[in-house]
XYZ file of C-alpha atoms in Angstrom:
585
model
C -6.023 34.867 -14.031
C -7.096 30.917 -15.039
C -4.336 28.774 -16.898
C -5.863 26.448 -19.100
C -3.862 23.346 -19.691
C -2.560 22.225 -22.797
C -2.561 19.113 -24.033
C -0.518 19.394 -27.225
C 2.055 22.140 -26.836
C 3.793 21.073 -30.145
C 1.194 20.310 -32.298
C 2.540 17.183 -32.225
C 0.248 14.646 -30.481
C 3.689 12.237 -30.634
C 6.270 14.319 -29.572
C 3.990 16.203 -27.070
C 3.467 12.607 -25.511
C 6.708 11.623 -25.210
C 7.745 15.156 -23.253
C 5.193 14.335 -21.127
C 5.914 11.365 -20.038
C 10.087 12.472 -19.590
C 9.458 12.627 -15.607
C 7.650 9.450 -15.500
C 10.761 7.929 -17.923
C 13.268 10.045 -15.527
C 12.133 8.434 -12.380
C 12.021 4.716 -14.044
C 15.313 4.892 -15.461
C 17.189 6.248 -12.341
C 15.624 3.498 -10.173
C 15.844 0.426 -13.130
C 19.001 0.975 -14.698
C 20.927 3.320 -13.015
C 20.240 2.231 -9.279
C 19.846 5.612 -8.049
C 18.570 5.142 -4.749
C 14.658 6.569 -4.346
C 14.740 10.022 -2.790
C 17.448 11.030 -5.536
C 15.390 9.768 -7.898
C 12.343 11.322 -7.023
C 14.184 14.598 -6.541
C 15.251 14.523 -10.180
C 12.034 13.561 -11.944
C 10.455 15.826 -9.969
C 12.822 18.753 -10.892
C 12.310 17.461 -14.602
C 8.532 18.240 -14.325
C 9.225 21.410 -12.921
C 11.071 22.236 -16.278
C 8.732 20.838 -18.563
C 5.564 21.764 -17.189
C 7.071 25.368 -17.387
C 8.852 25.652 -20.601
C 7.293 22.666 -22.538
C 3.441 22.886 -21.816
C 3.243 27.092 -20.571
C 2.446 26.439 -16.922
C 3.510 29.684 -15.133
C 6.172 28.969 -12.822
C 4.442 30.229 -9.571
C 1.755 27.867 -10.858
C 4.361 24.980 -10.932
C 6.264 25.582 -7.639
C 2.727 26.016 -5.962
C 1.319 22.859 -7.147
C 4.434 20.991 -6.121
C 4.071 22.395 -2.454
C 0.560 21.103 -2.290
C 1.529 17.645 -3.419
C 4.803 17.933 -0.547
C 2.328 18.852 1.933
C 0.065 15.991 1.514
C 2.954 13.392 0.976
C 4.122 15.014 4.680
C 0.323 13.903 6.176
C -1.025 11.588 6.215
C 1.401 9.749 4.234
C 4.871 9.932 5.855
C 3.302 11.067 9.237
C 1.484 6.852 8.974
C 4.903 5.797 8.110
C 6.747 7.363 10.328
C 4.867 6.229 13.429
C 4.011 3.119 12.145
C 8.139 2.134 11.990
C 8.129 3.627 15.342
C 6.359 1.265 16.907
C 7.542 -1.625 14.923
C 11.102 -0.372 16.363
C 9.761 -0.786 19.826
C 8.737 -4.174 19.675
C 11.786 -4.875 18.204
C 14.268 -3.402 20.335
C 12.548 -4.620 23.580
C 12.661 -8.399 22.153
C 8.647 -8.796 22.408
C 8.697 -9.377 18.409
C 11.145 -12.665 19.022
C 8.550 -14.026 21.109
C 6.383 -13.056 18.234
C 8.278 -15.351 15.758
C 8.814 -18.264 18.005
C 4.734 -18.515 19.064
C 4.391 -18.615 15.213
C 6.674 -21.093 14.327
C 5.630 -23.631 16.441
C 2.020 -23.698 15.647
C 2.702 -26.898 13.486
C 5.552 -28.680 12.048
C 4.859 -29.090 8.418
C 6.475 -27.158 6.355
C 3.721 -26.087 4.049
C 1.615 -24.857 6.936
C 4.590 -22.625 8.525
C 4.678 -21.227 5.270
C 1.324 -20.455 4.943
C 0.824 -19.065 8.608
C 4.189 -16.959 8.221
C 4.455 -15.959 4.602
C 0.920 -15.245 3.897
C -0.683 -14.567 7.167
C 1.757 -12.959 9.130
C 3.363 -11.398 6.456
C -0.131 -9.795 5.295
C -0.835 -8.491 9.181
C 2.870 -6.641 8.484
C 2.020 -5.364 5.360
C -0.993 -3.819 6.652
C 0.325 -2.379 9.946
C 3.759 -1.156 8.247
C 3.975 -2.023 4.535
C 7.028 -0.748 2.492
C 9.584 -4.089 2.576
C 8.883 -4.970 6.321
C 6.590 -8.150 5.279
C 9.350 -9.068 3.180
C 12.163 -8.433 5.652
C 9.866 -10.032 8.571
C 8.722 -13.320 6.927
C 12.439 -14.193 4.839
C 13.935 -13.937 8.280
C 11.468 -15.915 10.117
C 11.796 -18.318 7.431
C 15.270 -18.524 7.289
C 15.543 -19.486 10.684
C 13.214 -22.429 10.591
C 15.493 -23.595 7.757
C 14.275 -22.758 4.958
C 16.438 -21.668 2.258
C 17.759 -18.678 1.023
C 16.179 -18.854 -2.645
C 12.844 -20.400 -0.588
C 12.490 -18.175 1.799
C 13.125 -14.980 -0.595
C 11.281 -16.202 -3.121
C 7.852 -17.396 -1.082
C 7.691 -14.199 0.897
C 7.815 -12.218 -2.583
C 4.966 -14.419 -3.729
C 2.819 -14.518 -0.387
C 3.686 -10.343 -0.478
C 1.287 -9.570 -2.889
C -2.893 -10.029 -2.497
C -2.849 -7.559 0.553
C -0.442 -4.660 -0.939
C -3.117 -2.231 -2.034
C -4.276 -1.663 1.248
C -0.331 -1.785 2.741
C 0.761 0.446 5.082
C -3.000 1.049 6.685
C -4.183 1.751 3.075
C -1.582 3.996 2.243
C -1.550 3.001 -1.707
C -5.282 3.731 -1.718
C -5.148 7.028 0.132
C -2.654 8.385 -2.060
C -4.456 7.048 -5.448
C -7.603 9.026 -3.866
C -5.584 11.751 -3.965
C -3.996 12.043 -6.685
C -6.610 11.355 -8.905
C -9.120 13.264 -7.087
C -11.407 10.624 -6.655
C -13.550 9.187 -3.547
C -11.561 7.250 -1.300
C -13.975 4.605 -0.223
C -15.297 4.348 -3.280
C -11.662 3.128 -4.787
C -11.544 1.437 -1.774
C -14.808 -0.743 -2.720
C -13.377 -1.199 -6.302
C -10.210 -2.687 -5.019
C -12.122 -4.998 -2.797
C -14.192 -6.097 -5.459
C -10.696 -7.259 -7.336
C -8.132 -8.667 -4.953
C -10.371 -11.148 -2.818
C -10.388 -13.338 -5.958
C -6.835 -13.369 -5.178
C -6.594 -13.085 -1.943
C -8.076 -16.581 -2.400
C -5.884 -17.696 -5.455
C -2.338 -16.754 -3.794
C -2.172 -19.086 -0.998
C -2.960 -22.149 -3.150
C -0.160 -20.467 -6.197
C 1.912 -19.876 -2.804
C 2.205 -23.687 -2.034
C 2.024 -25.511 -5.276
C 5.701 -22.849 -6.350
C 6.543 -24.267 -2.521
C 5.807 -27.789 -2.749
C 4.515 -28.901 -6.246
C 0.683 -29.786 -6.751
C 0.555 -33.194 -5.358
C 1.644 -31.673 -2.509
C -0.299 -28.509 -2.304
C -3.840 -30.625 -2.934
C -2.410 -32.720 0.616
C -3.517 -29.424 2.686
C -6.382 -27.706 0.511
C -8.635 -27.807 3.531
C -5.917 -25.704 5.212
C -5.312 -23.385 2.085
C -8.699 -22.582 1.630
C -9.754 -21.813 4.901
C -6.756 -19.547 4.966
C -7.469 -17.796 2.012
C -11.527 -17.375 2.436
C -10.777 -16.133 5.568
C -8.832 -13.766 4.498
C -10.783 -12.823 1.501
C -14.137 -12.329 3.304
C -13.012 -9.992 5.900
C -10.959 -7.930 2.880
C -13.992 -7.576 1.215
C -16.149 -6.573 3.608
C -13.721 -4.121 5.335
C -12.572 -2.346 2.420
C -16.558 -2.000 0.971
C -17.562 -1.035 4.660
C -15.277 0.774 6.516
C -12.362 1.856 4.350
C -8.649 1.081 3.313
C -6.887 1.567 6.136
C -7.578 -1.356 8.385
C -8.294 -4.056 5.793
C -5.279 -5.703 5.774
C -4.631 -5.560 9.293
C -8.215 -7.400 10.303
C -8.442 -9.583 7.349
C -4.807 -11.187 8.577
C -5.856 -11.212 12.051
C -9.215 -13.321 11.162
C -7.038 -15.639 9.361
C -4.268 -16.411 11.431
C -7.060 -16.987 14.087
C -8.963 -19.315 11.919
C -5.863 -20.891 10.329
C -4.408 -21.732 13.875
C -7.484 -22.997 15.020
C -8.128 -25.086 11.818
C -5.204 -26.902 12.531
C -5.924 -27.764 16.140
C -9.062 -30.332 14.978
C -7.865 -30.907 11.191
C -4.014 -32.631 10.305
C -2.376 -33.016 6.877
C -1.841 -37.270 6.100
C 1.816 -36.793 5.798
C 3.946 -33.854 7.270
C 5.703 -32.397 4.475
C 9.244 -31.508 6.426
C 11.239 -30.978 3.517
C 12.153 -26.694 3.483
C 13.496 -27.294 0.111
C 12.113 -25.876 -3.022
C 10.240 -29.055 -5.331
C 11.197 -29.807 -8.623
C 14.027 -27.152 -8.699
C 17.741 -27.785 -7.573
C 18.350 -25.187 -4.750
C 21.575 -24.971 -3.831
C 21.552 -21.629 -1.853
C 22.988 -22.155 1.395
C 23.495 -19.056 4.185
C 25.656 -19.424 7.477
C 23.796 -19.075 10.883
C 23.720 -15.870 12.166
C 25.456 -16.659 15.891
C 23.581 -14.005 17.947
C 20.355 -15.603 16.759
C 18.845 -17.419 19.863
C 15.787 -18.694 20.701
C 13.474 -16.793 23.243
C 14.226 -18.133 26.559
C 11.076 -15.670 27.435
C 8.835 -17.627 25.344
C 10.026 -20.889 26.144
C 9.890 -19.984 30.207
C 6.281 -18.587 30.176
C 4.787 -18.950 27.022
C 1.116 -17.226 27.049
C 1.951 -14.492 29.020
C 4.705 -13.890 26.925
C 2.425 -14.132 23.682
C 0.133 -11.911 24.972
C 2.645 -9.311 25.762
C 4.281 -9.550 22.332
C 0.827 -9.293 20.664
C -0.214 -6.221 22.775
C 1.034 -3.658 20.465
C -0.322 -4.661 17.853
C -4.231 -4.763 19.636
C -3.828 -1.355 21.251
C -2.994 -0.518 17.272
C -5.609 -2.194 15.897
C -7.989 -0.514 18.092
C -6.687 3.043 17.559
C -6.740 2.809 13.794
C -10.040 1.386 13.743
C -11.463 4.273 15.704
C -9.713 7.113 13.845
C -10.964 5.571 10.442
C -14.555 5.997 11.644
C -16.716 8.785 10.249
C -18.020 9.959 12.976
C -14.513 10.488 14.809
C -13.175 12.729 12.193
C -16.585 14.406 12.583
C -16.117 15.126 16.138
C -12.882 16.787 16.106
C -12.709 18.156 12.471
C -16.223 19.890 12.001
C -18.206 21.951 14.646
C -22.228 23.219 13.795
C -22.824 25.979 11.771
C -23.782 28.365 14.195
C -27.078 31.026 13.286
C -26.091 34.193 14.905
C -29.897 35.114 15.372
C -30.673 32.237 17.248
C -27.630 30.628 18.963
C -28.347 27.714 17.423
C -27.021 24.981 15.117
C -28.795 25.459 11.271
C -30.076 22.946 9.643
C -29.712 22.189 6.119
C -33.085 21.057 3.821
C -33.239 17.702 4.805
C -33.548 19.406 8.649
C -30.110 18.014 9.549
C -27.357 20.083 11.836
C -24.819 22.168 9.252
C -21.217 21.805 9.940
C -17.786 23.448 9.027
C -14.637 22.847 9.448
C -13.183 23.170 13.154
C -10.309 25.613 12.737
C -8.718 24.183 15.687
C -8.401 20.198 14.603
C -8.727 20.591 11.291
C -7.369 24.016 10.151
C -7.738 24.577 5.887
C -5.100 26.204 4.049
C -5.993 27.325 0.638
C -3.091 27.084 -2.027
C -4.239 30.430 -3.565
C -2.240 30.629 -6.763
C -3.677 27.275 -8.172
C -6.747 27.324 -6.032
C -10.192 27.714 -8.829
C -7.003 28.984 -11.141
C -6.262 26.254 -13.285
C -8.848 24.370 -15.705
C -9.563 21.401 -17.499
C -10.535 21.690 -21.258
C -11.819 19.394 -23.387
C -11.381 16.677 -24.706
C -9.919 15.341 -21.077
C -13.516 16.580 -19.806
C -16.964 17.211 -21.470
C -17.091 21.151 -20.255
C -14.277 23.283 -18.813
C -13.902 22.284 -15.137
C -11.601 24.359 -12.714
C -9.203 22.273 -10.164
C -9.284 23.071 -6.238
C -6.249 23.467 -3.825
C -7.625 23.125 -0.714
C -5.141 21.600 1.928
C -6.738 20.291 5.633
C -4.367 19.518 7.918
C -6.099 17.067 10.171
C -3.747 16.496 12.664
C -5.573 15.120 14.902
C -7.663 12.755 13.145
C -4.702 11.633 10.709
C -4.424 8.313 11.176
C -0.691 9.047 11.983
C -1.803 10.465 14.758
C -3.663 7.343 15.778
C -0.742 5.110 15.462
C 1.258 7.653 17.752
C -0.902 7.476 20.202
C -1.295 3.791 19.881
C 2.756 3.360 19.695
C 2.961 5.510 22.916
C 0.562 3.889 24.451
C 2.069 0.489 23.884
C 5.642 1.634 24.491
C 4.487 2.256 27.993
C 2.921 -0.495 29.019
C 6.221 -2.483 27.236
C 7.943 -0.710 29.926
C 9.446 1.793 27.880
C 9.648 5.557 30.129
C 9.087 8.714 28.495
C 12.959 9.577 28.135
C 13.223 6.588 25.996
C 10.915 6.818 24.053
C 11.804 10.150 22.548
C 14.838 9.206 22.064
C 13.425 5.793 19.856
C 11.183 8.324 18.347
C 14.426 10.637 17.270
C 16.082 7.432 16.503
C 13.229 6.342 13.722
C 12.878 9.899 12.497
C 16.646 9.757 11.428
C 15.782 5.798 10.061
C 13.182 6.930 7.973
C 14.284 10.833 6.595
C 15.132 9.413 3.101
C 12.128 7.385 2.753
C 10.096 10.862 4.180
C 11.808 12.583 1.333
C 11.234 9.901 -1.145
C 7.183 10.467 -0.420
C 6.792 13.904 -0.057
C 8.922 14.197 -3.755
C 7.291 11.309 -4.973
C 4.054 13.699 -4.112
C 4.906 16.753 -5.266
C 5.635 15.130 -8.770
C 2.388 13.119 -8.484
C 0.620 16.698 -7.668
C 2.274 18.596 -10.509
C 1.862 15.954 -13.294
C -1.845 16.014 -12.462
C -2.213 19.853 -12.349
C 0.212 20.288 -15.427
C -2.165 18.202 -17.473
C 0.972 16.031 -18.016
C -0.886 12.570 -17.018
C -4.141 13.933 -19.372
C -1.235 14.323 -22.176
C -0.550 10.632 -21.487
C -3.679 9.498 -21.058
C -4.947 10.837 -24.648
C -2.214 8.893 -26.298
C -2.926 5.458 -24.015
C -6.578 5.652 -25.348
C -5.631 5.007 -28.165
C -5.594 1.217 -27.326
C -9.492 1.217 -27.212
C -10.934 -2.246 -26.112
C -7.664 -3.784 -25.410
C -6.919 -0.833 -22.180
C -8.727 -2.269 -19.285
C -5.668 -5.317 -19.877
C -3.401 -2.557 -20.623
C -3.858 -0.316 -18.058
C -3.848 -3.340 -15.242
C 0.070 -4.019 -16.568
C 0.696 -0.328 -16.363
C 0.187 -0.406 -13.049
C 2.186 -3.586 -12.211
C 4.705 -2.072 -14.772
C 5.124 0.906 -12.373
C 5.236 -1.007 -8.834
C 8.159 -3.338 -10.349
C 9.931 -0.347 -11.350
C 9.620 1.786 -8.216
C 8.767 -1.059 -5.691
C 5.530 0.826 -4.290
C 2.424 0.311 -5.241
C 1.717 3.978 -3.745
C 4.428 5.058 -6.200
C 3.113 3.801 -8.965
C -0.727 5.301 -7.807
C 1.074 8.860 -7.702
C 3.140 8.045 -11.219
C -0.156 6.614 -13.433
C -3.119 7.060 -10.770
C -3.821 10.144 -13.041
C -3.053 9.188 -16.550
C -5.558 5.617 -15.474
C -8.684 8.332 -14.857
C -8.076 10.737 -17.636
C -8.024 7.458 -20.019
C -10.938 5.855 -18.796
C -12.888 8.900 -18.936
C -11.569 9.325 -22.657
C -12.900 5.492 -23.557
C -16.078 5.967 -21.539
C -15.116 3.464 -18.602
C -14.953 3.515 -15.128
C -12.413 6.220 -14.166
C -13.080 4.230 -10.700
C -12.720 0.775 -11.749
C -9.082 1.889 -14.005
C -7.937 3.684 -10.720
C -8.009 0.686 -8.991
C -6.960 -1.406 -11.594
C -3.422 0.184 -11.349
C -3.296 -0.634 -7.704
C -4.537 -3.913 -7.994
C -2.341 -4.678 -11.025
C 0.004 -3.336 -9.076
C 0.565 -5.710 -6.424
C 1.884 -8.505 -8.454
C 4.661 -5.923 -9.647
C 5.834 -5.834 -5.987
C 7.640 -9.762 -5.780
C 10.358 -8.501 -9.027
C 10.442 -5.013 -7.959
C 14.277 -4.214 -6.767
C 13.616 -2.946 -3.614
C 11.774 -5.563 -2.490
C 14.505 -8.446 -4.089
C 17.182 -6.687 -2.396
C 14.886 -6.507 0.985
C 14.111 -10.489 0.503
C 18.169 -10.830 -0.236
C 19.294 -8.948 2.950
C 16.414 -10.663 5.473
C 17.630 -14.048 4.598
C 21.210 -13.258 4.111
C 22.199 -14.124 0.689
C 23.633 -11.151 -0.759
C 24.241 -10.643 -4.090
C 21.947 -13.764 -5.648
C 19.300 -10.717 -6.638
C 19.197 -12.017 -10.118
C 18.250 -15.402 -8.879
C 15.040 -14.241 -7.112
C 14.115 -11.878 -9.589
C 14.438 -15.285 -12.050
C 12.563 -17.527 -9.767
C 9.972 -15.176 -9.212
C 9.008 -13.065 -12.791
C 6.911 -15.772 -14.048
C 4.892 -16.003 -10.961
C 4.613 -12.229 -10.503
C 3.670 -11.581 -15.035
C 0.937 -14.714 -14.886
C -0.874 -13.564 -12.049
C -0.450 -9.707 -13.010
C -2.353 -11.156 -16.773
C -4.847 -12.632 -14.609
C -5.720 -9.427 -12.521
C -6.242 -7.693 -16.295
C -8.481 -10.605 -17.114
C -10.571 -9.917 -14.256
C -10.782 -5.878 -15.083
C -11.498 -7.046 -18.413
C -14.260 -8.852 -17.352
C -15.393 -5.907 -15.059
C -15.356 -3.396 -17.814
C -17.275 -5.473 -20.703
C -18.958 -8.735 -19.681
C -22.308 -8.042 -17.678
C -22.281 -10.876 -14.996
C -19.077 -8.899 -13.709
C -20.047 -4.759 -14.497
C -22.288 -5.198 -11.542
C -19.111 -5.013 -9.160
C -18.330 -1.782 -10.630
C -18.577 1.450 -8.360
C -18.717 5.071 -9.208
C -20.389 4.388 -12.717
C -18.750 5.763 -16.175
């Protein structure tokens, strides 16, 4: 029998509104106020929607739990399964001291402070955010930092800053994936909106990086420098993300840059080597002790290139992995075989005279989630005509890009020297790192599933249209709202990735373009987020000043998040702009 959602249980578009949004207010508060760590948090809003979608809006219960299994399943893969290997790997490195070489080929590239920073903090820290995402830039850069001397409040406060341009396609596009899926709309095609957004900014960020660094005087000393770093990171983002997809764009765009940075700097020198590590204009005070097992990599400093090489090894075999499981034609080969015509033997072709395929049970094995499956419908006014909601899970296991990374993270453990014995046991050793953030993902799922199949986020979203013009602004801060509240931009793509399409589609704008607004907004949420402050305070050692980074950094992180609305503004109204708009109105 098909449940149709309701929209206004209470005849009360108010109070109906503000029981919808009790998960969304339940997860918030636990994280903001009450510092309940993540999975707990998740856990509880999500048991909150269970209740209210039931009793408040008349979802029946199997309904409910069913939905909430098909959001667990897909926060299981790809999500956590790319997160998951993805830390394995960066554990490897670790552990077998190849990332220490890492760090030291980095930091002596060039002597001026400014540069170091923008090599390390933006960079670097934007390669890390695309390969691994969730805190590790943060963690990576503050203690790189910190140990060329910079200082505690510097060193948190710049990697927040520098942590922000390349989120939306973190974690080898995991904040895009998951907004595709939650919202039900076409990957690439959010992937192409966000790329039309953050290379403005992927441009803008470096230069805002140095002049909070260094003041402007300074900062206009090494615009050659800053602007080939940023363009070169920007082009590449673009075309990536518009091209391919979200899950390498990070990780190539950083690579490009780094390359063209560091060899920038081999024909072109500042006037004056800025040496100072200390914040201008602002007295810094914050001082950390040495950490005495720190020491410099006699490996690096015995046989340098070879030892380079080997530390960046990983990372290729990676790059080269990912970028072959995000091509079409891969997934093609292993998750769809030809539609066989019994009569013939032979593949059929469809009208254009092309081969028919279907899904390869083997690699790519469906599982329909029956009770919600064609069961559950839209009404209007969230869409034109009644529209019915599939449930159609595909576990591509082999084609997952977690799968990729495995391989990749095998691959390189081996030739690191790692045997197999060992690396199971790293491999058990992550899984048991990672189990609460797992948890957090696959809850954080499951509540961004049943919020959209509820019709909890179209409850929202009928109550945030009611800021006409003024929402493409609006829904920009939502989104950067949500990532400093949860500290994930994915988070926040599960939380209002929903709610964003259901209002656009109520104000006749891009459901596309407001999808990726959140994300984009989103990213300049991540620098005062909690969970990255206390990341940045741990990585450089200076516990307990999390109020001073959150102080140093909030106007940074509001500004730029008003200036990512502008631009959606902009993209929504003013002509010159609309063109950069994909997947219409």
């Amino acid at each position: 029998m098909v449940w149709q959602q309701i929209y206004d249980p209470f005849g009360n578009p108010l109070l109906s509104t503000i029981m919808a949004a009790v998960p969304v207010v339940v997860m918030l508060v636990s994280l903001a106020f009450f510092h309940i760590k993540a999975h707990l948090a998740a856990l509880l809003a999500l048991g909150s929607a269970l209740l209210i979608a039931i009793f408040a809006f008349g979802m029946p219960a199997d309904m409910a739990g069913s939905a909430a299994l098909y959001g667990a399943a897909n926060g299981l893969l790809p999500i956590g399964w790319i997160v998951l290997n993805i830390i394995f790997l960066h554990r490897l490195t670790t552990e077998n001291g190849s990332f220490k070489v890492l760090q030291d080929s980095l930091a002596r590239i060039t002597d001026d402070r400014r540069l170091q920073l923008l090599l390390i903090a933006f960079c670097f820290g934007a390669f890390f955010e695309g390969a691994a995402g969730f805190g590790t830039p943060v963690a990576v850069t503050g203690a790189i930092l910190i140990g060329l001397g910079f200082s505690p409040l510097a060193a948190s406060g710049l990697a927040l800053i520098a942590n922000t341009a390349p989120v939306a396609f973190g974690a080898l596009g995991t904040p895009i994936i998951t907004l595709a899926k939650v919202t039900g709309l076409d990957e690439m095609e959010l992937s192409m909106m966000v790329g039309r957004q953050l290379p403005f900014f992927s441009v803008i960020v470096p230069f805002w990086l140095i002049w909070a660094f260094a003041g402007w005087r300074k900062m206009l000393e090494i615009w050659p420098a800053i602007l080939v770093a940023g363009v070169s990171f920007a082009v590449p983002q673009f075309l990536v993300s518009n091209y391919h997809g979200p899950m390498l764009v990070d990780v190539i765009a950083a690579l490009i840059s780094m390359a063209c940075l560091t060899g920038f700097l081999k024909v072109w020198k500042p006037a004056t080597v800025h040496t100072s590590a200390a914040l201008s204009g602002r007295a810094d005070n914050s001082t950390v002790e040495a950490d005495p097992d720190e020491k410099p990599s006699a490996t690096f400093a015995r046989d340098a290139k070879p030892a380079v090489m080997r530390a960046w090894m990983p990372w290729i075999i990676l790059t080269v992995f990912v970028f072959a499981w995000g091509t079409q034609s891969f997934k093609n080969l292993f998750d769809t075989r030809p539609v066989m015509d019994p009569q013939t033997h032979s593949a059929k072709l469809d009208p254009q005279g092309k081969p028919m395929r279907e899904a390869n049970p083997i690699f790519a094995p469906t599982l329909t989630f029956a009770t919600i499956h064609q069961q559950i419908e839209k009404v209007p006014p969230v869409v034109p005509t009644p529209k019915k909601e599939d449930a159609i899970y595909k576990f591509t296991w082999l084609t997952s890009t977690g799968s990729g990374i495995l391989l990749a993270a095998i691959l390189g453990g081996l030739l690191m020297g790692y045997s197999i014995p060992q690396l199971l046991h790293q491999y058990v050793r992550t899984l048991w790192v990672v189990r609460y953030s797992l948890i957090t993902i696959v809850a954080m799922l499951a509540l961004g599933f049943l919020t959209r199949y509820s019709g909890l986020d179209a409850t929202m979203g009928l109550a945030f249209a009611a800021t006409g013009i003024f929402y493409p602004m609006f829904g920009t801060l939502l989104g950067w709202l949500g990532v400093a509240l949860t500290g994930s931009d994915t988070a926040s793509n599960v939380l209002f990735g929903g709610l964003q399409r259901v209002t656009a589609e109520q104000l006749g704008l891009s459901p596309v373009l407001m999808a990726a607004a959140n994300s984009s907004g989103g990213v300049m949420g991540k620098m005062v987020d909690a969970q990255s402050i206390v990341v940045a305070s741990t990585a450089t050692r200076w516990y307990g000043h999390e109020g001073e980074i959150l102080r140093y950094v909030f106007f940074h992180s509001v500004v730029l998040a008003i200036l990512v609305g502008g631009l959606v503004t902009l993209q929504a109204y003013v002509a010159p702009f609309s063109h950069m708009v994909v997947g219409g109105h």
